[in-house]
Amino acid sequence: MTSLRILALSTMLGGLAIAPRIHAAAPAPEPRTPKKAAAHTHAPGHRAAGMPAPAIEAISVFGHGSTRQMTSVTRNMMQQSTPGTSPLKVLSQLPGVIYQSADPFGAYEYSSQLFMRGFSQPQLGFTLDDIPLGDQQFNNYNGLAVTRAIISDDVGGVDVSQGAGAIDVASTSNLGGAIQIRSLDPSHVRGGTVAQTFGSNSTMRTYARFESGDLNTTGTRFYVAYARLNGNLWKGGGYDHSDQVNAKLIQPLARNSSLKLFFDWSSIQQFDYQDMTKNWLHTVGPNLANYYPNYAAAYNAALGTYPAELQKTNDPFDAAYYAGTANRTDYLGGLTLDENLTSSLNWKTTLYGHADNGYSTWTTPYMHSPNGAPLSQRIQTPNVARGGFQTALTWKVARHALNAGVWYEYGNFNEGRYFSEAPLLGQGTLGNPTTGFPADKVFATAWQEAFSTRTFVFHLQDTYRVTDNLTINAGFKSMIVNSGNSVPTQDGTINGTRIAQGHLEASNAFLPQVSANWRFLPHNELFFDVSHNMRAFPLDGYGTNVSATPWTASQNAFQATRNTLKPETDWVYEGGYRYTSPLISALASLYRINFSNRLQLITSQAGINPVTAVQNVGGVTTNGAEASVTLRPVRGLSIYNSFSYAHSTYDQNVLTSTGLQPTRGKLVPNYPQFMYKGNITYAIGNFDAHVDGTYLSRRELTYTNDLRVPGYFLMNFGMRYHFGQVGPFKGLTASFNIYNLANKTYIATTNELGNNFVNTNFNYFMMGAPRQFFGTVSADF
């Protein structure tokens, strides 16, 4: 928890519904048939005045016609959750997927943790309107968190590939699947939406969107949206605040082509939740929090005088600090030309840019201030500047759809660590650390690092429709990612070593993928997919204990391993069966993953003053199975259940500086072996309600499996009523959601500071939020 904690706050998940979405057999874009510009239709999510509310969409995890396991989350499904809910949290109802966060909203970025089939968040691929969002790790160096990239109300849909992402996904980290987010298109009709949410912990969220409607006969249109959120932490002092603006413009072109422009600006200021250990949980309880705004308590604790409840712990010095905060501003933009050159030839190009700046703070008792105060404020300043393009041609000829393209990106990631002076007791306080960078109080610079990365990816694929019922997709991608850093400033007396600097290249000229779909009977189909994938080396500042990056080590350790260190790779094999009908949607799948050169972050000592190292733990083998079924027995009723099992173990023991660690055959930490997901949704007239539940089995905290956290079952509830046209409003809707319906005490995020080989005092995790209530009123005009 050393650097920025980012929480672009949203609001909690009240439920999820996932319905069938028909995918084209080819992952490549299909040229569209030209049509008259005047033949406009309403954009998704908008309906004319007086029209009834859309029917409830049921959870149905499948991807009809796809050659791999695909699922689409539509806008109507997302609207079942409280406005502002992270799109990633909505995915947590899918089999094999878990999403964890210490907040009820699914957007506290430091604690954000998504797993799909055992792959962690930084081992997946993420895009927004084809713009790469990086690997979504905390302190993202090559992208932007989903909740800061787009307002959740402006999400048009999310396409999820749970096995292997399509070859043309712009990602250098998608070892285990891809999540592709689509922004909502502007409406052809002028109008807009306003919504106000109130809830637990003084939460207030305001959202407004204005739609221009068609500005001319060609259909030029745009929207501008704004969201603002304020709320207190559910435990301890501090708050979360965010402002965000989205804008999108569409210019239709000839032959049903289009030019689309998307822009996002976000600003966040928030306080952190404190990390937990099992000892602190058992001695103090789940509500253990930092001292803020009690500066005297933090000051005295730094001198060794602790509150009574912390004296019960095995480490009162580290059980709480004054405060940690995050303060970030982001700009993201993309321009996409989707041009149908002919009826069989499509050219699609996206240009994009992203800039991020800000700072994070953490008050530390490990560095005294020059004035004699026993603590100081540690500050880090991660900054991102990147830009790139991707372009591809799709040519449909006979029964083939040939697709080829390239992606290039150049990015800079700069970060520094500073210490600013804290006042003596009685001479003021540190106050609110979100109010600005205290440049006049900085007395030491631990280090400054500058990273640069060049990414080049080429892909080629063919989707061959062998018969009307059999489709095969085959192709490959070539990837070169060259990264390096310089350390213009470093203080050996603070760091204790020379910081690693140098260049590494992750490259592979042939990463193949083959998949197929066979519709052998009406409603029945089989699919399979085999893919070979690679993840580039991640980046991060020295000792930030966030990412398994080679640059977190000392210069000597980096030099000793740079010639033998290999990027993470895997082979993914999956096959399954789908059944689709108006009454039943069902899926059964089996998969196997052979993971090589798995890099893991090993952390020792306290989280605020860690000793971090990256260890190649060798190979990992995963065998898993998933099944889901959605029943729609009567109109308005949907019943969904899913089960998943994953057995993910290390292939060999690992030799470390302390000896041979017995990891062979041990379960991979943080991911449960068993999961169950259920959802019941019922709609009658303008009213709908749903309840969902999730069971996770126990999760291991160490590589040798000698410490674990228990499983839990969590339920959520939501209901909504559409009043229709009321006065000047075309539509008025009220909704109410309850998160953690049974008020379950449970452990949410694990491994936010890395896992250890054996049980120590530094096995950290974060608690999940207790029961929370949220209500929303929205109006369309």
PDB file of C-alpha atoms in Angstrom, residues 340-595:
ATOM      1  CA  ASN A 340     -16.600   0.411 -45.212  1.00  0.00           C
ATOM      2  CA  LEU A 341     -14.481   0.824 -48.317  1.00  0.00           C
ATOM      3  CA  THR A 342     -16.696  -1.637 -50.211  1.00  0.00           C
ATOM      4  CA  SER A 343     -19.445  -4.059 -49.285  1.00  0.00           C
ATOM      5  CA  SER A 344     -16.750  -6.649 -48.474  1.00  0.00           C
ATOM      6  CA  LEU A 345     -13.809  -4.552 -47.269  1.00  0.00           C
ATOM      7  CA  ASN A 346     -13.722  -2.683 -43.935  1.00  0.00           C
ATOM      8  CA  TRP A 347     -10.947  -0.468 -42.554  1.00  0.00           C
ATOM      9  CA  LYS A 348     -11.017   0.510 -38.887  1.00  0.00           C
ATOM     10  CA  THR A 349      -8.493   2.821 -37.221  1.00  0.00           C
ATOM     11  CA  THR A 350      -8.360   4.218 -33.692  1.00  0.00           C
ATOM     12  CA  LEU A 351      -6.070   7.009 -32.497  1.00  0.00           C
ATOM     13  CA  TYR A 352      -5.864   7.641 -28.746  1.00  0.00           C
ATOM     14  CA  GLY A 353      -4.007   9.528 -26.038  1.00  0.00           C
ATOM     15  CA  HIS A 354      -3.981   9.493 -22.245  1.00  0.00           C
ATOM     16  CA  ALA A 355      -2.435  11.762 -19.608  1.00  0.00           C
ATOM     17  CA  ASP A 356      -2.484  11.159 -15.868  1.00  0.00           C
ATOM     18  CA  ASN A 357      -1.021  13.190 -13.011  1.00  0.00           C
ATOM     19  CA  GLY A 358      -1.447  13.512  -9.279  1.00  0.00           C
ATOM     20  CA  TYR A 359       0.000  12.327  -6.006  1.00  0.00           C
ATOM     21  CA  SER A 360      -0.670   9.995  -3.113  1.00  0.00           C
ATOM     22  CA  THR A 361       0.221  10.301   0.554  1.00  0.00           C
ATOM     23  CA  TRP A 362       0.855   7.973   3.451  1.00  0.00           C
ATOM     24  CA  THR A 363       1.842   9.159   6.900  1.00  0.00           C
ATOM     25  CA  THR A 364       4.752   7.003   8.066  1.00  0.00           C
ATOM     26  CA  PRO A 365       6.341   6.544  11.503  1.00  0.00           C
ATOM     27  CA  TYR A 366       9.383   4.974   9.792  1.00  0.00           C
ATOM     28  CA  MET A 367      10.775   8.388   8.757  1.00  0.00           C
ATOM     29  CA  HIS A 368      11.110  11.163  11.353  1.00  0.00           C
ATOM     30  CA  SER A 369      10.806  14.833  10.401  1.00  0.00           C
ATOM     31  CA  PRO A 370      13.796  17.192  10.707  1.00  0.00           C
ATOM     32  CA  ASN A 371      11.973  19.237  13.358  1.00  0.00           C
ATOM     33  CA  GLY A 372      11.889  16.235  15.685  1.00  0.00           C
ATOM     34  CA  ALA A 373       8.358  14.992  14.956  1.00  0.00           C
ATOM     35  CA  PRO A 374       8.359  11.155  15.095  1.00  0.00           C
ATOM     36  CA  LEU A 375       6.555  10.794  11.776  1.00  0.00           C
ATOM     37  CA  SER A 376       6.405  12.350   8.320  1.00  0.00           C
ATOM     38  CA  GLN A 377       4.245  12.295   5.236  1.00  0.00           C
ATOM     39  CA  ARG A 378       5.445  10.094   2.408  1.00  0.00           C
ATOM     40  CA  ILE A 379       4.355  11.285  -1.028  1.00  0.00           C
ATOM     41  CA  GLN A 380       4.483   9.561  -4.414  1.00  0.00           C
ATOM     42  CA  THR A 381       3.789  11.179  -7.755  1.00  0.00           C
ATOM     43  CA  PRO A 382       2.945   8.614 -10.460  1.00  0.00           C
ATOM     44  CA  ASN A 383       2.376  10.192 -13.869  1.00  0.00           C
ATOM     45  CA  VAL A 384       1.423   8.584 -17.176  1.00  0.00           C
ATOM     46  CA  ALA A 385       1.654   9.975 -20.713  1.00  0.00           C
ATOM     47  CA  ARG A 386       0.931   7.591 -23.584  1.00  0.00           C
ATOM     48  CA  GLY A 387      -0.461   7.558 -27.048  1.00  0.00           C
ATOM     49  CA  GLY A 388      -0.865   5.205 -29.944  1.00  0.00           C
ATOM     50  CA  PHE A 389      -2.969   3.819 -32.735  1.00  0.00           C
ATOM     51  CA  GLN A 390      -4.382   0.574 -34.028  1.00  0.00           C
ATOM     52  CA  THR A 391      -5.542  -0.113 -37.535  1.00  0.00           C
ATOM     53  CA  ALA A 392      -6.979  -3.218 -39.193  1.00  0.00           C
ATOM     54  CA  LEU A 393      -8.499  -4.380 -42.480  1.00  0.00           C
ATOM     55  CA  THR A 394     -11.251  -6.983 -42.739  1.00  0.00           C
ATOM     56  CA  TRP A 395     -11.914  -8.582 -46.108  1.00  0.00           C
ATOM     57  CA  LYS A 396     -14.863 -10.898 -46.654  1.00  0.00           C
ATOM     58  CA  VAL A 397     -14.351 -13.220 -49.585  1.00  0.00           C
ATOM     59  CA  ALA A 398     -16.387 -16.359 -50.256  1.00  0.00           C
ATOM     60  CA  ARG A 399     -16.729 -18.123 -46.882  1.00  0.00           C
ATOM     61  CA  HIS A 400     -13.719 -16.366 -45.359  1.00  0.00           C
ATOM     62  CA  ALA A 401     -13.337 -13.211 -43.281  1.00  0.00           C
ATOM     63  CA  LEU A 402      -9.648 -12.223 -43.300  1.00  0.00           C
ATOM     64  CA  ASN A 403      -8.528  -9.710 -40.688  1.00  0.00           C
ATOM     65  CA  ALA A 404      -5.055  -8.182 -40.269  1.00  0.00           C
ATOM     66  CA  GLY A 405      -3.850  -5.218 -38.266  1.00  0.00           C
ATOM     67  CA  VAL A 406      -1.185  -3.541 -36.165  1.00  0.00           C
ATOM     68  CA  TRP A 407      -1.121  -1.766 -32.813  1.00  0.00           C
ATOM     69  CA  TYR A 408       1.601   0.655 -31.715  1.00  0.00           C
ATOM     70  CA  GLU A 409       1.907   2.563 -28.453  1.00  0.00           C
ATOM     71  CA  TYR A 410       4.575   4.721 -26.869  1.00  0.00           C
ATOM     72  CA  GLY A 411       4.258   5.465 -23.182  1.00  0.00           C
ATOM     73  CA  ASN A 412       6.096   7.239 -20.378  1.00  0.00           C
ATOM     74  CA  PHE A 413       5.626   6.434 -16.711  1.00  0.00           C
ATOM     75  CA  ASN A 414       7.361   8.694 -14.175  1.00  0.00           C
ATOM     76  CA  GLU A 415       7.262   8.386 -10.425  1.00  0.00           C
ATOM     77  CA  GLY A 416       9.029   9.902  -7.434  1.00  0.00           C
ATOM     78  CA  ARG A 417       8.979   9.332  -3.688  1.00  0.00           C
ATOM     79  CA  TYR A 418       9.288  12.287  -1.310  1.00  0.00           C
ATOM     80  CA  PHE A 419       8.981  12.982   2.402  1.00  0.00           C
ATOM     81  CA  SER A 420       7.397  16.127   3.830  1.00  0.00           C
ATOM     82  CA  GLU A 421       7.680  17.441   7.356  1.00  0.00           C
ATOM     83  CA  ALA A 422       4.972  16.813   9.970  1.00  0.00           C
ATOM     84  CA  PRO A 423       4.347  19.422  12.704  1.00  0.00           C
ATOM     85  CA  LEU A 424       5.282  18.920  16.324  1.00  0.00           C
ATOM     86  CA  LEU A 425       2.406  18.063  18.607  1.00  0.00           C
ATOM     87  CA  GLY A 426       0.654  21.273  19.684  1.00  0.00           C
ATOM     88  CA  GLN A 427       1.966  23.210  16.671  1.00  0.00           C
ATOM     89  CA  GLY A 428      -0.700  22.191  14.208  1.00  0.00           C
ATOM     90  CA  THR A 429      -1.669  18.961  12.438  1.00  0.00           C
ATOM     91  CA  LEU A 430      -1.100  17.347   9.069  1.00  0.00           C
ATOM     92  CA  GLY A 431      -4.688  18.270   8.305  1.00  0.00           C
ATOM     93  CA  ASN A 432      -6.340  16.996   5.150  1.00  0.00           C
ATOM     94  CA  PRO A 433      -3.706  15.389   2.887  1.00  0.00           C
ATOM     95  CA  THR A 434      -5.945  15.750  -0.207  1.00  0.00           C
ATOM     96  CA  THR A 435      -5.703  19.552  -0.305  1.00  0.00           C
ATOM     97  CA  GLY A 436      -2.483  19.784  -2.299  1.00  0.00           C
ATOM     98  CA  PHE A 437       1.113  18.700  -2.732  1.00  0.00           C
ATOM     99  CA  PRO A 438       3.103  20.293   0.162  1.00  0.00           C
ATOM    100  CA  ALA A 439       6.176  21.218  -1.899  1.00  0.00           C
ATOM    101  CA  ASP A 440       7.394  23.743   0.674  1.00  0.00           C
ATOM    102  CA  LYS A 441       7.623  21.035   3.358  1.00  0.00           C
ATOM    103  CA  VAL A 442       9.514  18.362   1.391  1.00  0.00           C
ATOM    104  CA  PHE A 443      12.816  17.570   3.123  1.00  0.00           C
ATOM    105  CA  ALA A 444      13.960  14.375   1.363  1.00  0.00           C
ATOM    106  CA  THR A 445      13.718  12.670  -2.024  1.00  0.00           C
ATOM    107  CA  ALA A 446      14.108   8.897  -1.842  1.00  0.00           C
ATOM    108  CA  TRP A 447      14.081   8.340  -5.591  1.00  0.00           C
ATOM    109  CA  GLN A 448      12.801   9.487  -8.940  1.00  0.00           C
ATOM    110  CA  GLU A 449      12.299   7.016 -11.788  1.00  0.00           C
ATOM    111  CA  ALA A 450      11.450   7.489 -15.447  1.00  0.00           C
ATOM    112  CA  PHE A 451      10.167   4.539 -17.517  1.00  0.00           C
ATOM    113  CA  SER A 452       9.490   4.377 -21.241  1.00  0.00           C
ATOM    114  CA  THR A 453       7.791   1.589 -23.191  1.00  0.00           C
ATOM    115  CA  ARG A 454       7.377   0.871 -26.880  1.00  0.00           C
ATOM    116  CA  THR A 455       4.733  -1.671 -27.866  1.00  0.00           C
ATOM    117  CA  PHE A 456       4.250  -3.176 -31.324  1.00  0.00           C
ATOM    118  CA  VAL A 457       1.728  -5.941 -32.059  1.00  0.00           C
ATOM    119  CA  PHE A 458       0.742  -7.462 -35.393  1.00  0.00           C
ATOM    120  CA  HIS A 459      -2.169  -9.862 -35.831  1.00  0.00           C
ATOM    121  CA  LEU A 460      -3.555 -11.963 -38.665  1.00  0.00           C
ATOM    122  CA  GLN A 461      -6.616 -14.201 -38.548  1.00  0.00           C
ATOM    123  CA  ASP A 462      -9.133 -15.933 -40.767  1.00  0.00           C
ATOM    124  CA  THR A 463     -12.673 -16.916 -39.874  1.00  0.00           C
ATOM    125  CA  TYR A 464     -13.757 -19.699 -42.195  1.00  0.00           C
ATOM    126  CA  ARG A 465     -17.418 -20.655 -42.358  1.00  0.00           C
ATOM    127  CA  VAL A 466     -16.913 -24.252 -43.476  1.00  0.00           C
ATOM    128  CA  THR A 467     -20.648 -24.961 -43.548  1.00  0.00           C
ATOM    129  CA  ASP A 468     -23.712 -23.113 -42.321  1.00  0.00           C
ATOM    130  CA  ASN A 469     -23.258 -24.862 -38.974  1.00  0.00           C
ATOM    131  CA  LEU A 470     -19.450 -25.050 -38.631  1.00  0.00           C
ATOM    132  CA  THR A 471     -17.137 -22.048 -38.206  1.00  0.00           C
ATOM    133  CA  ILE A 472     -13.374 -22.103 -37.598  1.00  0.00           C
ATOM    134  CA  ASN A 473     -11.230 -19.153 -36.537  1.00  0.00           C
ATOM    135  CA  ALA A 474      -7.429 -19.374 -36.734  1.00  0.00           C
ATOM    136  CA  GLY A 475      -4.669 -16.818 -36.503  1.00  0.00           C
ATOM    137  CA  PHE A 476      -1.698 -15.492 -34.595  1.00  0.00           C
ATOM    138  CA  LYS A 477      -0.200 -12.320 -33.224  1.00  0.00           C
ATOM    139  CA  SER A 478       3.393 -11.130 -32.920  1.00  0.00           C
ATOM    140  CA  MET A 479       4.357  -8.968 -29.964  1.00  0.00           C
ATOM    141  CA  ILE A 480       7.376  -6.854 -29.065  1.00  0.00           C
ATOM    142  CA  VAL A 481       7.369  -4.787 -25.855  1.00  0.00           C
ATOM    143  CA  ASN A 482      10.570  -2.954 -24.959  1.00  0.00           C
ATOM    144  CA  SER A 483      10.684  -1.229 -21.560  1.00  0.00           C
ATOM    145  CA  GLY A 484      13.422   0.471 -19.617  1.00  0.00           C
ATOM    146  CA  ASN A 485      14.037   3.043 -16.943  1.00  0.00           C
ATOM    147  CA  SER A 486      16.469   5.587 -15.629  1.00  0.00           C
ATOM    148  CA  VAL A 487      16.873   6.700 -12.013  1.00  0.00           C
ATOM    149  CA  PRO A 488      18.042  10.326 -12.096  1.00  0.00           C
ATOM    150  CA  THR A 489      17.709  10.718  -8.318  1.00  0.00           C
ATOM    151  CA  GLN A 490      18.142   8.217  -5.507  1.00  0.00           C
ATOM    152  CA  ASP A 491      19.174   8.456  -1.860  1.00  0.00           C
ATOM    153  CA  GLY A 492      21.047   5.369  -0.724  1.00  0.00           C
ATOM    154  CA  THR A 493      20.720   6.342   2.929  1.00  0.00           C
ATOM    155  CA  ILE A 494      16.938   6.071   2.622  1.00  0.00           C
ATOM    156  CA  ASN A 495      16.655   3.183   0.172  1.00  0.00           C
ATOM    157  CA  GLY A 496      19.542   1.120   1.533  1.00  0.00           C
ATOM    158  CA  THR A 497      20.586   0.014  -1.961  1.00  0.00           C
ATOM    159  CA  ARG A 498      21.084   1.102  -5.567  1.00  0.00           C
ATOM    160  CA  ILE A 499      17.773   0.971  -7.410  1.00  0.00           C
ATOM    161  CA  ALA A 500      17.520  -1.269 -10.452  1.00  0.00           C
ATOM    162  CA  GLN A 501      17.695   0.377 -13.841  1.00  0.00           C
ATOM    163  CA  GLY A 502      18.011  -1.043 -17.325  1.00  0.00           C
ATOM    164  CA  HIS A 503      16.000  -2.392 -20.260  1.00  0.00           C
ATOM    165  CA  LEU A 504      14.066  -5.627 -20.790  1.00  0.00           C
ATOM    166  CA  GLU A 505      12.297  -6.894 -23.879  1.00  0.00           C
ATOM    167  CA  ALA A 506       9.352  -9.287 -23.989  1.00  0.00           C
ATOM    168  CA  SER A 507       8.805 -10.613 -27.487  1.00  0.00           C
ATOM    169  CA  ASN A 508       7.296 -13.542 -29.325  1.00  0.00           C
ATOM    170  CA  ALA A 509       6.863 -13.726 -33.074  1.00  0.00           C
ATOM    171  CA  PHE A 510       4.189 -16.425 -33.066  1.00  0.00           C
ATOM    172  CA  LEU A 511       1.351 -16.551 -30.539  1.00  0.00           C
ATOM    173  CA  PRO A 512      -1.281 -18.737 -32.254  1.00  0.00           C
ATOM    174  CA  GLN A 513      -4.971 -19.275 -31.538  1.00  0.00           C
ATOM    175  CA  VAL A 514      -7.460 -21.733 -33.047  1.00  0.00           C
ATOM    176  CA  SER A 515     -11.149 -21.947 -32.186  1.00  0.00           C
ATOM    177  CA  ALA A 516     -14.288 -23.451 -33.651  1.00  0.00           C
ATOM    178  CA  ASN A 517     -18.064 -23.570 -33.249  1.00  0.00           C
ATOM    179  CA  TRP A 518     -20.311 -26.410 -34.445  1.00  0.00           C
ATOM    180  CA  ARG A 519     -24.091 -26.018 -34.326  1.00  0.00           C
ATOM    181  CA  PHE A 520     -24.938 -29.719 -34.595  1.00  0.00           C
ATOM    182  CA  LEU A 521     -28.673 -29.405 -33.785  1.00  0.00           C
ATOM    183  CA  PRO A 522     -31.120 -26.521 -33.401  1.00  0.00           C
ATOM    184  CA  HIS A 523     -30.402 -24.765 -30.078  1.00  0.00           C
ATOM    185  CA  ASN A 524     -27.301 -26.950 -29.523  1.00  0.00           C
ATOM    186  CA  GLU A 525     -23.681 -26.082 -30.225  1.00  0.00           C
ATOM    187  CA  LEU A 526     -20.165 -27.137 -29.300  1.00  0.00           C
ATOM    188  CA  PHE A 527     -17.122 -24.846 -29.155  1.00  0.00           C
ATOM    189  CA  PHE A 528     -13.429 -25.117 -28.427  1.00  0.00           C
ATOM    190  CA  ASP A 529     -10.445 -22.795 -28.263  1.00  0.00           C
ATOM    191  CA  VAL A 530      -6.672 -23.267 -28.003  1.00  0.00           C
ATOM    192  CA  SER A 531      -4.387 -20.276 -27.561  1.00  0.00           C
ATOM    193  CA  HIS A 532      -0.818 -19.365 -26.676  1.00  0.00           C
ATOM    194  CA  ASN A 533      -0.369 -16.055 -24.855  1.00  0.00           C
ATOM    195  CA  MET A 534       2.354 -13.863 -23.359  1.00  0.00           C
ATOM    196  CA  ARG A 535       2.386 -11.022 -20.833  1.00  0.00           C
ATOM    197  CA  ALA A 536       4.938  -8.215 -21.037  1.00  0.00           C
ATOM    198  CA  PHE A 537       6.994  -7.321 -17.971  1.00  0.00           C
ATOM    199  CA  PRO A 538       5.000  -4.914 -15.781  1.00  0.00           C
ATOM    200  CA  LEU A 539       6.461  -1.644 -14.482  1.00  0.00           C
ATOM    201  CA  ASP A 540       6.395   0.101 -11.120  1.00  0.00           C
ATOM    202  CA  GLY A 541       8.489   2.273  -8.847  1.00  0.00           C
ATOM    203  CA  TYR A 542      11.081   0.867  -6.474  1.00  0.00           C
ATOM    204  CA  GLY A 543       9.707  -0.950  -3.425  1.00  0.00           C
ATOM    205  CA  THR A 544       6.097  -0.033  -4.117  1.00  0.00           C
ATOM    206  CA  ASN A 545       4.981  -3.650  -3.412  1.00  0.00           C
ATOM    207  CA  VAL A 546       2.187  -3.395  -5.958  1.00  0.00           C
ATOM    208  CA  SER A 547       3.328  -5.337  -9.007  1.00  0.00           C
ATOM    209  CA  ALA A 548       5.549  -8.324  -9.716  1.00  0.00           C
ATOM    210  CA  THR A 549       7.977  -6.168 -11.685  1.00  0.00           C
ATOM    211  CA  PRO A 550      11.684  -6.916 -12.141  1.00  0.00           C
ATOM    212  CA  TRP A 551      12.448  -3.244 -11.451  1.00  0.00           C
ATOM    213  CA  THR A 552      11.348  -3.497  -7.823  1.00  0.00           C
ATOM    214  CA  ALA A 553      14.670  -5.131  -6.950  1.00  0.00           C
ATOM    215  CA  SER A 554      18.143  -3.739  -6.342  1.00  0.00           C
ATOM    216  CA  GLN A 555      20.571  -3.123  -9.204  1.00  0.00           C
ATOM    217  CA  ASN A 556      22.612  -6.210  -8.292  1.00  0.00           C
ATOM    218  CA  ALA A 557      19.531  -8.453  -8.257  1.00  0.00           C
ATOM    219  CA  PHE A 558      18.310  -6.981 -11.560  1.00  0.00           C
ATOM    220  CA  GLN A 559      21.682  -7.555 -13.254  1.00  0.00           C
ATOM    221  CA  ALA A 560      21.865 -11.116 -11.963  1.00  0.00           C
ATOM    222  CA  THR A 561      18.502 -12.091 -13.477  1.00  0.00           C
ATOM    223  CA  ARG A 562      17.992  -9.843 -16.521  1.00  0.00           C
ATOM    224  CA  ASN A 563      19.586 -12.309 -18.975  1.00  0.00           C
ATOM    225  CA  THR A 564      17.588 -15.299 -17.735  1.00  0.00           C
ATOM    226  CA  LEU A 565      14.290 -13.669 -16.759  1.00  0.00           C
ATOM    227  CA  LYS A 566      11.450 -14.670 -19.053  1.00  0.00           C
ATOM    228  CA  PRO A 567       8.003 -13.127 -19.470  1.00  0.00           C
ATOM    229  CA  GLU A 568       4.941 -15.022 -18.316  1.00  0.00           C
ATOM    230  CA  THR A 569       3.387 -17.286 -20.967  1.00  0.00           C
ATOM    231  CA  ASP A 570       0.633 -19.888 -21.079  1.00  0.00           C
ATOM    232  CA  TRP A 571      -1.339 -22.331 -23.186  1.00  0.00           C
ATOM    233  CA  VAL A 572      -5.087 -22.247 -22.667  1.00  0.00           C
ATOM    234  CA  TYR A 573      -7.356 -25.102 -23.775  1.00  0.00           C
ATOM    235  CA  GLU A 574     -11.145 -24.938 -23.431  1.00  0.00           C
ATOM    236  CA  GLY A 575     -14.158 -26.698 -24.824  1.00  0.00           C
ATOM    237  CA  GLY A 576     -17.833 -26.572 -24.062  1.00  0.00           C
ATOM    238  CA  TYR A 577     -21.468 -27.024 -24.897  1.00  0.00           C
ATOM    239  CA  ARG A 578     -24.207 -24.373 -25.180  1.00  0.00           C
ATOM    240  CA  TYR A 579     -27.968 -24.720 -25.336  1.00  0.00           C
ATOM    241  CA  THR A 580     -30.139 -21.738 -26.186  1.00  0.00           C
ATOM    242  CA  SER A 581     -33.919 -21.479 -26.318  1.00  0.00           C
ATOM    243  CA  PRO A 582     -36.562 -18.982 -25.145  1.00  0.00           C
ATOM    244  CA  LEU A 583     -37.121 -20.998 -21.949  1.00  0.00           C
ATOM    245  CA  ILE A 584     -33.613 -22.264 -21.141  1.00  0.00           C
ATOM    246  CA  SER A 585     -30.058 -21.075 -21.683  1.00  0.00           C
ATOM    247  CA  ALA A 586     -27.316 -23.409 -20.479  1.00  0.00           C
ATOM    248  CA  LEU A 587     -23.559 -23.726 -20.624  1.00  0.00           C
ATOM    249  CA  ALA A 588     -21.058 -26.413 -19.623  1.00  0.00           C
ATOM    250  CA  SER A 589     -17.334 -26.000 -20.205  1.00  0.00           C
ATOM    251  CA  LEU A 590     -14.010 -27.597 -19.317  1.00  0.00           C
ATOM    252  CA  TYR A 591     -10.624 -25.907 -19.479  1.00  0.00           C
ATOM    253  CA  ARG A 592      -6.953 -26.536 -18.829  1.00  0.00           C
ATOM    254  CA  ILE A 593      -4.204 -23.938 -18.444  1.00  0.00           C
ATOM    255  CA  ASN A 594      -0.457 -24.554 -18.538  1.00  0.00           C
ATOM    256  CA  PHE A 595       1.231 -21.455 -17.114  1.00  0.00           C
TER     257      PHE A 595
END
